[in-house]
Amino acid sequence: MYPKDSHPRPHRRTPLTTAALLAAGAALLAGCGSGGPSTGAAPPKAGCPAALARAGAAVARAEHPDPAWHGPTTGPAAVPGKSIVYVAQTMTNPGVAGVAQGLEEGAKAIGWQVRVIDGDGTPAGIQAALSQAITLRPSGIVIGGFDPQLTSQQMARAEAAHIPVIGWHAVGTPGPSARPKLFTNVTTKVEDVARISADWIIARSAGDAGVVLFTDDSIPFAKNKAELIREQLATCSGVRLLSYENIPIPDAASRTAQAVSSLLARFQGEWTYSAAINDLYFADAAPALRAAGKPGSGPPMNIGAGDGDPSAFQRINSKQFQAATVPEPLNQQGWQIVDEFNRAFAGRPASGYVAPVHIATADNSDGATSWDPSGYREGYRRIWAG
C-alpha cells in the first residue's frame, strides 16, 4: 500500500495481450472454421466464438490499468470526534491487514481514531477480540474478514449497545444486512470476480484450455465462488475442467504440492490453465511446478480469484507460477468503510458503492504490489469537506 497520494500512477495503456485477444475474438466471429485468425494465433479447437468475443471484451475492460473513479460524489460532511475499532480475523491475512491500513489512512484524513484488535485467526480469539471492542464503546466496529455467525452473542451485544457495525468480507454480498445486522458489507461481488476469472482463461486461451480449479468447499463463500467459476468456464465448449481440487485453506501448505505433482503426472501437457479461489494456492503450488521443470511463465497459466496480496503481485511481476489475479482494492475499501460510517453517524443510508473487478497482470501492474486505483482519496476528501 502507498501512503496518502504518493502512490505511483500506472501508465495508461492497454495490455498487448488484450489487444491480441480482441483481435482473435473478432476474427473468430468473422470466420470460425473457415481458416484461422489473421493475427497468427492458433485457432481454438472448439467453436465458441460468441463466448470468446464476450470474454475478450470483459477482460479488456477489467485489465484497464487506471480506470476513472466512479464512486460516490455526494454525502454528508465529516462528523467529528468518532472512534472506530477494527476487529481483524487475523492480521497475518494480507487482505485483512491491507484494509486495516486503508481504514487507518482514511480515518486520519477525516479526523477520527482507529484501534485494531487481532483475533489471531481462531474462533475463540475472534470472539474475545469483538468482546473487547464492544467494551471499549467505540462509535463503530468493523468486522474484518470473518463470518459474524461465529460471534452471534457479541453481535447481539453490539446491537443492544447501538454500536453500528460494518463488515469487510463478512457476508457473501455487498451492501446492508439485516441478519447479521450490518450497516453495510464492503466487498466486490463474488459473481463478478468468478466470472472475470473464468473469462480471462477463455480469452487468454482463445477458447482452448485444460483447467484445474482449486477451492475450499468447507467455506460456503469459497464453494460458491468455485461453482460460479465452473459455470462460466462451461460457456466455452473448448475449455475443459480437468479437475476440481477441494483443498481446505488451512491444509493448503501441506497438501497442494502433492496434489500438483499428482495432477502433472495425470494430465501432463493437457493441463494448461488453473484458477483458484485464493492466490495462496499458487504460493504452495510453485515448488512442485518448479521441481517438475515447468517454466515460471507457464503453462499452466494461473489466475487467482482472491484478494490480490503482495506475494501474488510479486509472483505475477516476476512471472513465477502466477500470471494474473483479481485483486480487491484493499486500501480504497478501507477508505470506503470510513465513508460508510460517516453516513451512518449522519443518519444517512449506505452509499451502495461496489468496486468494479480488476485483473492485474505483469503488463498492467507496473511493478506494484497491490491494486490501488486512483481518485478515491480526492473523491472522499471532497465529500467530507462538505
PDB file of C-alpha atoms in Angstrom, residues 212 214 256 271 274-287 289 301-305 315 320-324:
ATOM      1  CA  VAL A 212      -7.628 -27.241 -12.809  1.00  0.00           C
ATOM      2  CA  PHE A 214      -8.520 -25.113  -6.614  1.00  0.00           C
ATOM      3  CA  THR A 256      -1.170 -28.501  -2.509  1.00  0.00           C
ATOM      4  CA  TRP A 271      -3.156 -29.033 -18.012  1.00  0.00           C
ATOM      5  CA  SER A 274      -5.529 -23.007 -13.351  1.00  0.00           C
ATOM      6  CA  ALA A 275      -7.942 -20.926 -11.310  1.00  0.00           C
ATOM      7  CA  ALA A 276      -8.066 -20.734  -7.517  1.00  0.00           C
ATOM      8  CA  ILE A 277     -10.448 -19.084  -5.091  1.00  0.00           C
ATOM      9  CA  ASN A 278      -7.416 -17.586  -3.314  1.00  0.00           C
ATOM     10  CA  ASP A 279      -3.924 -16.670  -4.513  1.00  0.00           C
ATOM     11  CA  LEU A 280      -2.268 -18.652  -1.725  1.00  0.00           C
ATOM     12  CA  TYR A 281      -2.738 -21.954  -3.579  1.00  0.00           C
ATOM     13  CA  PHE A 282      -0.195 -20.824  -6.161  1.00  0.00           C
ATOM     14  CA  ALA A 283       2.369 -19.967  -3.499  1.00  0.00           C
ATOM     15  CA  ASP A 284       2.079 -23.579  -2.368  1.00  0.00           C
ATOM     16  CA  ALA A 285       1.947 -24.966  -5.926  1.00  0.00           C
ATOM     17  CA  ALA A 286       5.086 -23.158  -7.111  1.00  0.00           C
ATOM     18  CA  PRO A 287       7.677 -25.546  -5.591  1.00  0.00           C
ATOM     19  CA  LEU A 289       5.749 -26.906 -10.563  1.00  0.00           C
ATOM     20  CA  MET A 301      -1.134 -20.232 -16.623  1.00  0.00           C
ATOM     21  CA  ASN A 302      -2.578 -19.436 -13.186  1.00  0.00           C
ATOM     22  CA  ILE A 303      -5.139 -16.853 -12.086  1.00  0.00           C
ATOM     23  CA  GLY A 304      -6.196 -16.199  -8.507  1.00  0.00           C
ATOM     24  CA  ALA A 305      -9.759 -15.109  -7.799  1.00  0.00           C
ATOM     25  CA  ARG A 315       4.783 -13.853  -8.427  1.00  0.00           C
ATOM     26  CA  GLN A 320       6.850 -17.157 -11.262  1.00  0.00           C
ATOM     27  CA  PHE A 321       3.899 -19.552 -11.484  1.00  0.00           C
ATOM     28  CA  GLN A 322       1.128 -16.966 -11.424  1.00  0.00           C
ATOM     29  CA  ALA A 323       0.005 -14.910 -14.407  1.00  0.00           C
ATOM     30  CA  ALA A 324      -2.921 -12.892 -13.030  1.00  0.00           C
TER      31      ALA A 324
END
